[in-house]
Amino acid sequence: MAAVLVSGLMIISVVGYGTQSSNVPDDEYVLKIGEPVGGLCHAPLQIAMENGSIDEEGIKWERVDFGSGDIQAALGAGSIDCGFGLVGKFVHPIENGLNMVMTAGMHTGCTKILVAGDSGIESIEDLKGKTIAVSSLAGSEAVTAKRALAAAGIDVSAGSSEVEFVIYNVADQPAALINNAVDAIATPDLVATSAESE
C-alpha cells in the first residue's frame, strides 16, 4: 500500500500560436488538435471529438497524433494548435519562449508523490535526504515534487539539493518503490492511482 504525499496540477487545454499562416481565411482554417493519450483528464476533449460537439460549434478540425513526443515540442514546432498537458512540463518551455496560452481550467490529482505505506515517511519534510524517482528532471512530476519540497523548506537547487532525483520509466516506478530502489515516486495517473491501490 502506498501513501500519497502530494497531488499535482493538470492543464485542461493549451493553445500555441503560429501553426497556420495568418493568411488562411477563417472559413478554410483547420484547428489541429493534439491527440490525447490515455489519461482520464483527456476525456472531455476525446468525447467532444467523438460525439460531434466540436463540429456543432462550426469548427473545422483534425486530430494530429504527434507520436511519443511532448506536447510542448509539438506546439513549438507548429504541428498542432492545441492539446493537453501537465502544468509543470510547460514551465521551462515558456521560460525559453514557447508562445502559448492556457485556455481552460486546471485541477489537481494528476501527479502524485507516493511512498511505501510502511516506509515511515509521513510528510514531505520526511523526504529530506531521500531518493525520488521521476520520468524526467524537467517534467511535470519533477516540478511538482520540487515545488512541494521547496515549500517544506527542503533545498532542491541543482548544486546542493537535499533530495536525489533519479530517472525511471513511469511504468517501472511502482516496482522501484516496492523493491526499495527509491524512497518515493513522483508519477502521473493512471500509474499513480494503480500503484496506490496495489
mmCIF file of C-alpha atoms in Angstrom:
data_model
loop_
_atom_site.group_PDB
_atom_site.id
_atom_site.type_symbol
_atom_site.label_atom_id
_atom_site.label_comp_id
_atom_site.label_asym_id
_atom_site.label_seq_id
_atom_site.Cartn_x
_atom_site.Cartn_y
_atom_site.Cartn_z
ATOM 1 C CA MET A 1 0.000 0.000 0.000
ATOM 2 C CA ALA A 2 1.258 3.453 -0.881
ATOM 3 C CA ALA A 3 0.713 6.774 0.826
ATOM 4 C CA VAL A 4 0.046 9.879 -1.278
ATOM 5 C CA LEU A 5 2.005 12.931 -0.186
ATOM 6 C CA VAL A 6 1.171 15.407 -2.985
ATOM 7 C CA SER A 7 -1.223 15.776 -5.896
ATOM 8 C CA GLY A 8 -0.190 17.941 -8.853
ATOM 9 C CA LEU A 9 -1.955 20.107 -11.414
ATOM 10 C CA MET A 10 -3.215 19.346 -14.914
ATOM 11 C CA ILE A 11 -3.903 21.960 -17.577
ATOM 12 C CA ILE A 12 -7.121 21.149 -19.349
ATOM 13 C CA SER A 13 -6.140 22.829 -22.591
ATOM 14 C CA VAL A 14 -3.311 24.811 -24.102
ATOM 15 C CA VAL A 15 -3.091 26.693 -27.365
ATOM 16 C CA GLY A 16 0.058 27.508 -29.305
ATOM 17 C CA TYR A 17 0.498 30.254 -31.855
ATOM 18 C CA GLY A 18 1.851 30.287 -35.359
ATOM 19 C CA THR A 19 0.781 26.849 -36.538
ATOM 20 C CA GLN A 20 -1.020 28.107 -39.610
ATOM 21 C CA SER A 21 -0.415 31.170 -41.691
ATOM 22 C CA SER A 22 -2.430 34.216 -40.712
ATOM 23 C CA ASN A 23 -3.240 34.461 -44.423
ATOM 24 C CA VAL A 24 -5.590 31.467 -44.193
ATOM 25 C CA PRO A 25 -9.209 32.669 -44.451
ATOM 26 C CA ASP A 26 -11.367 31.823 -41.424
ATOM 27 C CA ASP A 27 -13.607 29.521 -43.466
ATOM 28 C CA GLU A 28 -10.566 27.454 -44.541
ATOM 29 C CA TYR A 29 -8.806 27.332 -41.156
ATOM 30 C CA VAL A 30 -8.467 23.821 -39.707
ATOM 31 C CA LEU A 31 -7.752 23.529 -35.971
ATOM 32 C CA LYS A 32 -5.048 20.906 -35.398
ATOM 33 C CA ILE A 33 -5.786 19.159 -32.105
ATOM 34 C CA GLY A 34 -3.034 17.130 -30.450
ATOM 35 C CA GLU A 35 -4.216 13.572 -29.916
ATOM 36 C CA PRO A 36 -4.944 12.960 -26.244
ATOM 37 C CA VAL A 37 -3.140 9.878 -24.977
ATOM 38 C CA GLY A 38 -4.687 7.691 -22.389
ATOM 39 C CA GLY A 39 -5.348 9.870 -19.364
ATOM 40 C CA LEU A 40 -8.776 10.265 -17.826
ATOM 41 C CA CYS A 41 -8.121 14.013 -17.810
ATOM 42 C CA HIS A 42 -8.229 13.938 -21.610
ATOM 43 C CA ALA A 43 -11.766 12.509 -21.688
ATOM 44 C CA PRO A 44 -13.632 15.814 -22.276
ATOM 45 C CA LEU A 45 -11.758 16.556 -25.498
ATOM 46 C CA GLN A 46 -11.917 12.931 -26.632
ATOM 47 C CA ILE A 47 -15.698 12.919 -26.061
ATOM 48 C CA ALA A 48 -16.098 16.234 -27.897
ATOM 49 C CA MET A 49 -14.179 14.786 -30.843
ATOM 50 C CA GLU A 50 -16.212 11.589 -30.906
ATOM 51 C CA ASN A 51 -19.724 12.938 -30.301
ATOM 52 C CA GLY A 52 -19.519 15.853 -32.742
ATOM 53 C CA SER A 53 -19.543 18.710 -30.216
ATOM 54 C CA ILE A 54 -16.659 20.439 -31.966
ATOM 55 C CA ASP A 55 -18.434 20.125 -35.321
ATOM 56 C CA GLU A 56 -21.624 21.564 -33.818
ATOM 57 C CA GLU A 57 -19.669 24.711 -32.974
ATOM 58 C CA GLY A 58 -18.749 25.091 -36.649
ATOM 59 C CA ILE A 59 -15.075 24.383 -36.083
ATOM 60 C CA LYS A 60 -13.131 22.580 -38.800
ATOM 61 C CA TRP A 61 -10.622 20.367 -37.045
ATOM 62 C CA GLU A 62 -8.305 17.452 -37.455
ATOM 63 C CA ARG A 63 -6.803 15.067 -34.947
ATOM 64 C CA VAL A 64 -2.997 15.059 -35.015
ATOM 65 C CA ASP A 65 -1.038 12.221 -33.480
ATOM 66 C CA PHE A 66 2.329 13.706 -32.548
ATOM 67 C CA GLY A 67 3.697 10.342 -31.508
ATOM 68 C CA SER A 68 5.573 9.878 -28.290
ATOM 69 C CA GLY A 69 6.858 13.453 -28.339
ATOM 70 C CA ASP A 70 5.918 16.065 -25.800
ATOM 71 C CA ILE A 71 3.051 18.444 -26.422
ATOM 72 C CA GLN A 72 5.291 21.433 -25.821
ATOM 73 C CA ALA A 73 7.569 20.296 -28.660
ATOM 74 C CA ALA A 74 4.566 19.759 -30.948
ATOM 75 C CA LEU A 75 3.229 23.241 -30.107
ATOM 76 C CA GLY A 76 6.645 24.823 -30.568
ATOM 77 C CA ALA A 77 7.147 23.095 -33.917
ATOM 78 C CA GLY A 78 3.706 24.224 -35.086
ATOM 79 C CA SER A 79 2.472 20.701 -35.802
ATOM 80 C CA ILE A 80 -0.567 21.219 -33.523
ATOM 81 C CA ASP A 81 -2.662 24.205 -32.439
ATOM 82 C CA CYS A 82 -3.907 22.894 -29.102
ATOM 83 C CA GLY A 83 -3.920 19.967 -26.714
ATOM 84 C CA PHE A 84 -3.489 18.936 -23.104
ATOM 85 C CA GLY A 85 -0.589 18.824 -20.707
ATOM 86 C CA LEU A 86 0.592 18.880 -17.134
ATOM 87 C CA VAL A 87 1.409 22.346 -15.847
ATOM 88 C CA GLY A 88 4.940 21.553 -14.723
ATOM 89 C CA LYS A 89 6.164 20.427 -18.110
ATOM 90 C CA PHE A 90 5.382 23.861 -19.568
ATOM 91 C CA VAL A 91 7.405 25.912 -17.066
ATOM 92 C CA HIS A 92 10.797 25.596 -18.769
ATOM 93 C CA PRO A 93 9.478 25.823 -22.354
ATOM 94 C CA ILE A 94 7.531 29.003 -21.500
ATOM 95 C CA GLU A 95 10.638 30.472 -19.827
ATOM 96 C CA ASN A 96 12.507 29.645 -23.033
ATOM 97 C CA GLY A 97 9.980 31.382 -25.278
ATOM 98 C CA LEU A 98 7.228 28.861 -26.096
ATOM 99 C CA ASN A 99 4.388 31.059 -27.319
ATOM 100 C CA MET A 100 1.240 29.556 -25.794
ATOM 101 C CA VAL A 101 -1.734 30.338 -23.622
ATOM 102 C CA MET A 102 -3.722 28.230 -21.169
ATOM 103 C CA THR A 103 -7.303 28.294 -22.361
ATOM 104 C CA ALA A 104 -9.212 26.294 -19.769
ATOM 105 C CA GLY A 105 -9.239 25.364 -16.116
ATOM 106 C CA MET A 106 -6.929 23.246 -14.059
ATOM 107 C CA HIS A 107 -7.482 20.564 -11.480
ATOM 108 C CA THR A 108 -5.389 18.597 -9.018
ATOM 109 C CA GLY A 109 -4.696 14.919 -8.721
ATOM 110 C CA CYS A 110 -2.934 14.047 -11.983
ATOM 111 C CA THR A 111 0.531 13.825 -10.469
ATOM 112 C CA LYS A 112 1.210 12.242 -7.121
ATOM 113 C CA ILE A 113 4.200 11.666 -4.888
ATOM 114 C CA LEU A 114 3.892 8.190 -3.410
ATOM 115 C CA VAL A 115 5.841 6.395 -0.701
ATOM 116 C CA ALA A 116 5.502 2.849 0.566
ATOM 117 C CA GLY A 117 2.890 2.578 3.314
ATOM 118 C CA ASP A 118 5.438 1.044 5.691
ATOM 119 C CA SER A 119 8.268 3.476 4.869
ATOM 120 C CA GLY A 120 7.852 5.685 7.911
ATOM 121 C CA ILE A 121 7.671 8.684 5.588
ATOM 122 C CA GLU A 122 4.558 10.593 6.536
ATOM 123 C CA SER A 123 5.149 14.096 5.204
ATOM 124 C CA ILE A 124 7.054 15.997 2.553
ATOM 125 C CA GLU A 125 9.547 17.052 5.237
ATOM 126 C CA ASP A 126 10.424 13.368 5.746
ATOM 127 C CA LEU A 127 11.773 13.209 2.163
ATOM 128 C CA LYS A 128 14.876 15.243 3.070
ATOM 129 C CA GLY A 129 17.896 13.102 2.218
ATOM 130 C CA LYS A 130 15.778 10.606 0.275
ATOM 131 C CA THR A 131 15.656 9.453 -3.361
ATOM 132 C CA ILE A 132 12.670 10.197 -5.598
ATOM 133 C CA ALA A 133 12.019 8.563 -8.977
ATOM 134 C CA VAL A 134 10.784 10.844 -11.789
ATOM 135 C CA SER A 135 10.443 10.267 -15.528
ATOM 136 C CA SER A 136 12.367 13.436 -16.423
ATOM 137 C CA LEU A 137 14.275 16.038 -14.426
ATOM 138 C CA ALA A 138 12.361 18.843 -16.182
ATOM 139 C CA GLY A 139 8.999 17.084 -16.403
ATOM 140 C CA SER A 140 5.798 17.929 -14.592
ATOM 141 C CA GLU A 141 6.298 15.270 -11.935
ATOM 142 C CA ALA A 142 9.749 16.613 -11.016
ATOM 143 C CA VAL A 143 8.485 20.201 -10.980
ATOM 144 C CA THR A 144 5.531 19.209 -8.764
ATOM 145 C CA ALA A 145 7.866 17.394 -6.361
ATOM 146 C CA LYS A 146 10.390 20.252 -6.277
ATOM 147 C CA ARG A 147 7.671 22.809 -5.546
ATOM 148 C CA ALA A 148 6.313 20.714 -2.665
ATOM 149 C CA LEU A 149 9.804 20.102 -1.280
ATOM 150 C CA ALA A 150 10.810 23.766 -1.551
ATOM 151 C CA ALA A 151 7.579 24.811 0.184
ATOM 152 C CA ALA A 152 8.556 22.457 3.025
ATOM 153 C CA GLY A 153 11.943 24.168 3.328
ATOM 154 C CA ILE A 154 13.967 21.471 1.567
ATOM 155 C CA ASP A 155 16.695 22.677 -0.801
ATOM 156 C CA VAL A 156 16.108 21.396 -4.335
ATOM 157 C CA SER A 157 18.596 23.645 -6.140
ATOM 158 C CA ALA A 158 20.780 21.988 -8.753
ATOM 159 C CA GLY A 159 24.065 22.375 -6.908
ATOM 160 C CA SER A 160 23.058 21.464 -3.382
ATOM 161 C CA SER A 161 19.802 19.521 -3.439
ATOM 162 C CA GLU A 162 18.832 17.789 -0.219
ATOM 163 C CA VAL A 163 16.891 15.225 -2.264
ATOM 164 C CA GLU A 164 18.220 12.970 -5.021
ATOM 165 C CA PHE A 165 16.118 12.673 -8.167
ATOM 166 C CA VAL A 166 16.638 9.587 -10.323
ATOM 167 C CA ILE A 167 15.154 8.793 -13.713
ATOM 168 C CA TYR A 168 12.854 5.791 -14.084
ATOM 169 C CA ASN A 169 10.380 4.993 -16.816
ATOM 170 C CA VAL A 170 6.887 5.777 -15.489
ATOM 171 C CA ALA A 171 5.807 2.148 -15.851
ATOM 172 C CA ASP A 172 8.815 0.984 -13.790
ATOM 173 C CA GLN A 173 8.394 3.426 -10.907
ATOM 174 C CA PRO A 174 5.957 1.360 -8.779
ATOM 175 C CA ALA A 175 8.323 -1.647 -8.922
ATOM 176 C CA ALA A 176 11.257 0.586 -7.954
ATOM 177 C CA LEU A 177 9.274 1.764 -4.928
ATOM 178 C CA ILE A 178 8.177 -1.748 -3.937
ATOM 179 C CA ASN A 179 11.739 -3.053 -4.279
ATOM 180 C CA ASN A 180 13.173 -0.183 -2.175
ATOM 181 C CA ALA A 181 15.288 1.125 -5.069
ATOM 182 C CA VAL A 182 13.823 4.570 -4.301
ATOM 183 C CA ASP A 183 12.128 6.132 -1.289
ATOM 184 C CA ALA A 184 9.345 7.804 -3.273
ATOM 185 C CA ILE A 185 7.983 8.161 -6.779
ATOM 186 C CA ALA A 186 6.563 11.280 -8.403
ATOM 187 C CA THR A 187 4.320 9.858 -11.101
ATOM 188 C CA PRO A 188 1.247 10.667 -13.187
ATOM 189 C CA ASP A 189 -2.112 8.989 -13.199
ATOM 190 C CA LEU A 190 -3.163 6.340 -14.081
ATOM 191 C CA VAL A 191 0.099 4.792 -12.859
ATOM 192 C CA ALA A 192 -0.177 6.665 -9.540
ATOM 193 C CA THR A 193 -3.711 5.527 -8.786
ATOM 194 C CA SER A 194 -2.921 1.927 -9.762
ATOM 195 C CA ALA A 195 0.213 1.921 -7.606
ATOM 196 C CA GLU A 196 -1.706 3.467 -4.716
ATOM 197 C CA SER A 197 -4.437 0.812 -4.856
ATOM 198 C CA GLU A 198 -1.991 -2.069 -5.288
#
